[in-house]
Amino acid sequence: MAGSNTDKSARLDSFVKKIKRDVLQIGPPPEGWNVLERMMSVVLQLDEPLVRGEATVTVLSNFFSNWNEVRVVRSFELRELFSRKRISKGAERSELVQQYLRRVFGMQNHLELDWMLDATSERRQKLLDAMTMVPDHLGPILDIDALEEGETLPIGPEMKLLCARLGLVKT
């Protein structure tokens, strides 16, 4: 019995530590980044802070002249680059970045995604759902990135449903 309480306490402590981590803290995108790079940093974040994903994208953009090169380069070259630059989980990130770029290119035959800032949340979410590899919190991040001075914060369908179920707004 005492062992099970200790085990529960250890699991609870582990859960509290995970909640306090800055994994889901999202700040503004770095200056000059486009939507493709912003999305890539969130995808490459994995279960680490966003800074790791941003560092990976920065390494790639400094080493390659364009994103199409990253899409077609051999995987072992990316792994070696990540190893030299001391990017954690380099093997996993090298596969993930190429899968992401190939999926974007395969869906629209180019790597330009800046149209997403002008698109509706629903149209943007349709593409994100079709990609099947982006984190759930990427849609709201792009909504916030698309805001211009003086605009109000958009509310997604999940938040609308929650507010309706709590009786705060009409259904």
mmCIF file of C-alpha atoms in Angstrom:
data_model
loop_
_atom_site.group_PDB
_atom_site.id
_atom_site.type_symbol
_atom_site.label_atom_id
_atom_site.label_comp_id
_atom_site.label_asym_id
_atom_site.label_seq_id
_atom_site.Cartn_x
_atom_site.Cartn_y
_atom_site.Cartn_z
ATOM 1 C CA MET A 1 0.000 0.000 0.000
ATOM 2 C CA ALA A 2 2.714 2.487 0.974
ATOM 3 C CA GLY A 3 4.529 1.829 -2.309
ATOM 4 C CA SER A 4 1.439 2.711 -4.331
ATOM 5 C CA ASN A 5 1.051 6.060 -2.537
ATOM 6 C CA THR A 6 4.715 6.824 -3.133
ATOM 7 C CA ASP A 7 4.297 5.873 -6.781
ATOM 8 C CA LYS A 8 1.240 8.136 -7.105
ATOM 9 C CA SER A 9 3.138 10.965 -5.449
ATOM 10 C CA ALA A 10 6.093 10.514 -7.801
ATOM 11 C CA ARG A 11 3.801 10.504 -10.848
ATOM 12 C CA LEU A 12 2.037 13.628 -9.581
ATOM 13 C CA ASP A 13 5.379 15.378 -9.030
ATOM 14 C CA SER A 14 6.431 14.409 -12.549
ATOM 15 C CA PHE A 15 3.170 15.769 -13.951
ATOM 16 C CA VAL A 16 3.536 19.072 -12.071
ATOM 17 C CA LYS A 17 7.107 19.463 -13.386
ATOM 18 C CA LYS A 18 5.885 18.911 -16.950
ATOM 19 C CA ILE A 19 3.158 21.529 -16.532
ATOM 20 C CA LYS A 20 5.644 24.107 -15.289
ATOM 21 C CA ARG A 21 8.012 23.622 -18.249
ATOM 22 C CA ASP A 22 8.020 26.276 -20.940
ATOM 23 C CA VAL A 23 7.201 23.824 -23.725
ATOM 24 C CA LEU A 24 3.906 25.466 -24.602
ATOM 25 C CA GLN A 25 5.040 29.047 -24.095
ATOM 26 C CA ILE A 26 4.928 30.669 -27.506
ATOM 27 C CA GLY A 27 6.326 34.114 -28.138
ATOM 28 C CA PRO A 28 6.332 36.210 -31.294
ATOM 29 C CA PRO A 29 8.182 34.791 -34.290
ATOM 30 C CA PRO A 30 11.754 35.958 -34.852
ATOM 31 C CA GLU A 31 12.075 39.058 -37.036
ATOM 32 C CA GLY A 32 11.876 38.321 -40.751
ATOM 33 C CA TRP A 33 10.518 34.783 -40.464
ATOM 34 C CA ASN A 34 7.808 33.626 -42.839
ATOM 35 C CA VAL A 35 4.940 31.247 -42.077
ATOM 36 C CA LEU A 36 6.814 28.194 -43.392
ATOM 37 C CA GLU A 37 9.661 28.831 -40.926
ATOM 38 C CA ARG A 38 7.283 29.575 -38.041
ATOM 39 C CA MET A 39 5.354 26.351 -38.634
ATOM 40 C CA MET A 40 8.583 24.395 -39.052
ATOM 41 C CA SER A 41 9.903 25.633 -35.702
ATOM 42 C CA VAL A 42 6.721 24.472 -33.954
ATOM 43 C CA VAL A 43 6.847 21.084 -35.708
ATOM 44 C CA LEU A 44 10.550 20.650 -34.856
ATOM 45 C CA GLN A 45 9.937 21.678 -31.256
ATOM 46 C CA LEU A 46 8.954 18.102 -30.381
ATOM 47 C CA ASP A 47 8.480 17.890 -26.592
ATOM 48 C CA GLU A 48 11.072 20.552 -25.849
ATOM 49 C CA PRO A 49 10.805 24.347 -25.532
ATOM 50 C CA LEU A 50 10.129 26.274 -28.744
ATOM 51 C CA VAL A 51 13.648 27.715 -28.578
ATOM 52 C CA ARG A 52 14.980 24.307 -29.668
ATOM 53 C CA GLY A 53 12.762 24.280 -32.762
ATOM 54 C CA GLU A 54 13.724 27.868 -33.578
ATOM 55 C CA ALA A 55 17.427 27.026 -33.178
ATOM 56 C CA THR A 56 17.029 24.102 -35.573
ATOM 57 C CA VAL A 57 15.356 26.305 -38.194
ATOM 58 C CA THR A 58 18.081 28.946 -37.752
ATOM 59 C CA VAL A 59 20.832 26.358 -38.286
ATOM 60 C CA LEU A 60 19.113 25.120 -41.438
ATOM 61 C CA SER A 61 18.536 28.599 -42.851
ATOM 62 C CA ASN A 62 22.165 29.580 -42.218
ATOM 63 C CA PHE A 63 23.548 26.447 -43.861
ATOM 64 C CA PHE A 64 21.222 26.070 -46.886
ATOM 65 C CA SER A 65 20.363 28.772 -49.416
ATOM 66 C CA ASN A 66 16.655 27.846 -49.624
ATOM 67 C CA TRP A 67 14.133 25.427 -48.137
ATOM 68 C CA ASN A 68 13.914 23.362 -51.302
ATOM 69 C CA GLU A 69 17.529 22.299 -50.749
ATOM 70 C CA VAL A 70 16.613 21.041 -47.284
ATOM 71 C CA ARG A 71 13.666 19.155 -48.776
ATOM 72 C CA VAL A 72 15.827 17.233 -51.287
ATOM 73 C CA VAL A 73 19.108 16.820 -49.382
ATOM 74 C CA ARG A 74 20.063 13.355 -48.163
ATOM 75 C CA SER A 75 18.990 12.607 -44.592
ATOM 76 C CA PHE A 76 22.443 11.647 -43.382
ATOM 77 C CA GLU A 77 23.733 15.110 -44.344
ATOM 78 C CA LEU A 78 21.107 16.721 -42.110
ATOM 79 C CA ARG A 79 21.966 14.353 -39.262
ATOM 80 C CA GLU A 80 25.653 15.237 -39.604
ATOM 81 C CA LEU A 81 24.857 18.962 -39.654
ATOM 82 C CA PHE A 82 22.724 18.653 -36.519
ATOM 83 C CA SER A 83 25.450 16.616 -34.845
ATOM 84 C CA ARG A 84 28.095 19.260 -35.675
ATOM 85 C CA LYS A 85 25.837 22.078 -34.455
ATOM 86 C CA ARG A 86 24.854 20.093 -31.339
ATOM 87 C CA ILE A 87 21.130 20.048 -32.065
ATOM 88 C CA SER A 88 19.457 17.572 -29.712
ATOM 89 C CA LYS A 89 17.467 14.707 -31.221
ATOM 90 C CA GLY A 90 19.126 15.368 -34.567
ATOM 91 C CA ALA A 91 18.123 12.085 -36.192
ATOM 92 C CA GLU A 92 14.470 12.590 -35.312
ATOM 93 C CA ARG A 93 14.495 16.243 -36.357
ATOM 94 C CA SER A 94 16.235 15.503 -39.679
ATOM 95 C CA GLU A 95 13.513 13.045 -40.661
ATOM 96 C CA LEU A 96 10.780 15.351 -39.404
ATOM 97 C CA VAL A 97 11.964 18.469 -41.260
ATOM 98 C CA GLN A 98 12.134 16.632 -44.568
ATOM 99 C CA GLN A 99 8.772 14.975 -44.021
ATOM 100 C CA TYR A 100 7.264 18.392 -43.225
ATOM 101 C CA LEU A 101 8.777 20.131 -46.274
ATOM 102 C CA ARG A 102 7.857 17.274 -48.601
ATOM 103 C CA ARG A 103 4.295 17.270 -47.318
ATOM 104 C CA VAL A 104 3.926 21.048 -47.795
ATOM 105 C CA PHE A 105 5.398 20.813 -51.294
ATOM 106 C CA GLY A 106 3.258 17.798 -52.172
ATOM 107 C CA MET A 107 0.055 19.514 -51.094
ATOM 108 C CA GLN A 108 0.520 22.750 -53.037
ATOM 109 C CA ASN A 109 3.507 22.220 -55.382
ATOM 110 C CA HIS A 110 5.496 25.046 -53.739
ATOM 111 C CA LEU A 111 6.781 25.979 -50.294
ATOM 112 C CA GLU A 112 5.075 29.377 -49.955
ATOM 113 C CA LEU A 113 2.724 29.550 -46.943
ATOM 114 C CA ASP A 114 2.463 33.293 -46.278
ATOM 115 C CA TRP A 115 -1.087 33.230 -47.677
ATOM 116 C CA MET A 116 -2.106 31.615 -44.381
ATOM 117 C CA LEU A 117 -1.836 34.937 -42.539
ATOM 118 C CA ASP A 118 -4.572 36.398 -44.754
ATOM 119 C CA ALA A 119 -6.742 33.271 -44.779
ATOM 120 C CA THR A 120 -9.641 32.544 -42.461
ATOM 121 C CA SER A 121 -9.052 30.348 -39.439
ATOM 122 C CA GLU A 122 -11.181 27.620 -41.025
ATOM 123 C CA ARG A 123 -9.200 27.601 -44.298
ATOM 124 C CA ARG A 124 -5.939 27.586 -42.373
ATOM 125 C CA GLN A 125 -7.124 24.738 -40.148
ATOM 126 C CA LYS A 126 -8.169 22.730 -43.212
ATOM 127 C CA LEU A 127 -4.572 22.753 -44.483
ATOM 128 C CA LEU A 128 -3.164 21.980 -41.031
ATOM 129 C CA ASP A 129 -5.545 19.027 -40.667
ATOM 130 C CA ALA A 130 -4.589 17.740 -44.118
ATOM 131 C CA MET A 131 -0.902 17.849 -43.180
ATOM 132 C CA THR A 132 -1.613 15.447 -40.257
ATOM 133 C CA MET A 133 1.767 16.160 -38.627
ATOM 134 C CA VAL A 134 1.439 19.588 -37.046
ATOM 135 C CA PRO A 135 0.689 20.074 -33.331
ATOM 136 C CA ASP A 136 -2.844 21.068 -32.346
ATOM 137 C CA HIS A 137 -1.727 24.423 -30.953
ATOM 138 C CA LEU A 138 -0.309 25.609 -34.294
ATOM 139 C CA GLY A 139 -3.654 26.951 -35.563
ATOM 140 C CA PRO A 140 -4.107 29.402 -32.678
ATOM 141 C CA ILE A 141 -0.437 30.424 -32.954
ATOM 142 C CA LEU A 142 -0.945 31.390 -36.592
ATOM 143 C CA ASP A 143 -4.179 33.191 -35.660
ATOM 144 C CA ILE A 144 -2.243 35.295 -33.156
ATOM 145 C CA ASP A 145 0.628 35.868 -35.617
ATOM 146 C CA ALA A 146 -1.898 37.148 -38.191
ATOM 147 C CA LEU A 147 -3.268 39.812 -35.833
ATOM 148 C CA GLU A 148 -2.600 43.390 -36.792
ATOM 149 C CA GLU A 149 -2.485 46.401 -34.515
ATOM 150 C CA GLY A 150 -5.824 46.962 -32.786
ATOM 151 C CA GLU A 151 -7.445 43.674 -33.792
ATOM 152 C CA THR A 152 -9.088 41.427 -31.221
ATOM 153 C CA LEU A 153 -7.894 37.946 -30.367
ATOM 154 C CA PRO A 154 -9.642 35.217 -32.410
ATOM 155 C CA ILE A 155 -11.424 32.418 -30.596
ATOM 156 C CA GLY A 156 -11.302 28.915 -32.036
ATOM 157 C CA PRO A 157 -14.228 26.489 -32.314
ATOM 158 C CA GLU A 158 -13.126 24.535 -29.236
ATOM 159 C CA MET A 159 -13.199 27.674 -27.078
ATOM 160 C CA LYS A 160 -16.594 28.669 -28.484
ATOM 161 C CA LEU A 161 -17.975 25.233 -27.615
ATOM 162 C CA LEU A 162 -16.517 25.373 -24.103
ATOM 163 C CA CYS A 163 -18.006 28.830 -23.462
ATOM 164 C CA ALA A 164 -21.389 27.651 -24.758
ATOM 165 C CA ARG A 165 -21.343 24.564 -22.517
ATOM 166 C CA LEU A 166 -20.493 26.720 -19.527
ATOM 167 C CA GLY A 167 -23.444 28.954 -20.375
ATOM 168 C CA LEU A 168 -21.291 32.034 -20.939
ATOM 169 C CA VAL A 169 -22.530 32.588 -24.513
ATOM 170 C CA LYS A 170 -25.447 31.425 -26.615
ATOM 171 C CA THR A 171 -24.875 28.206 -28.538
#
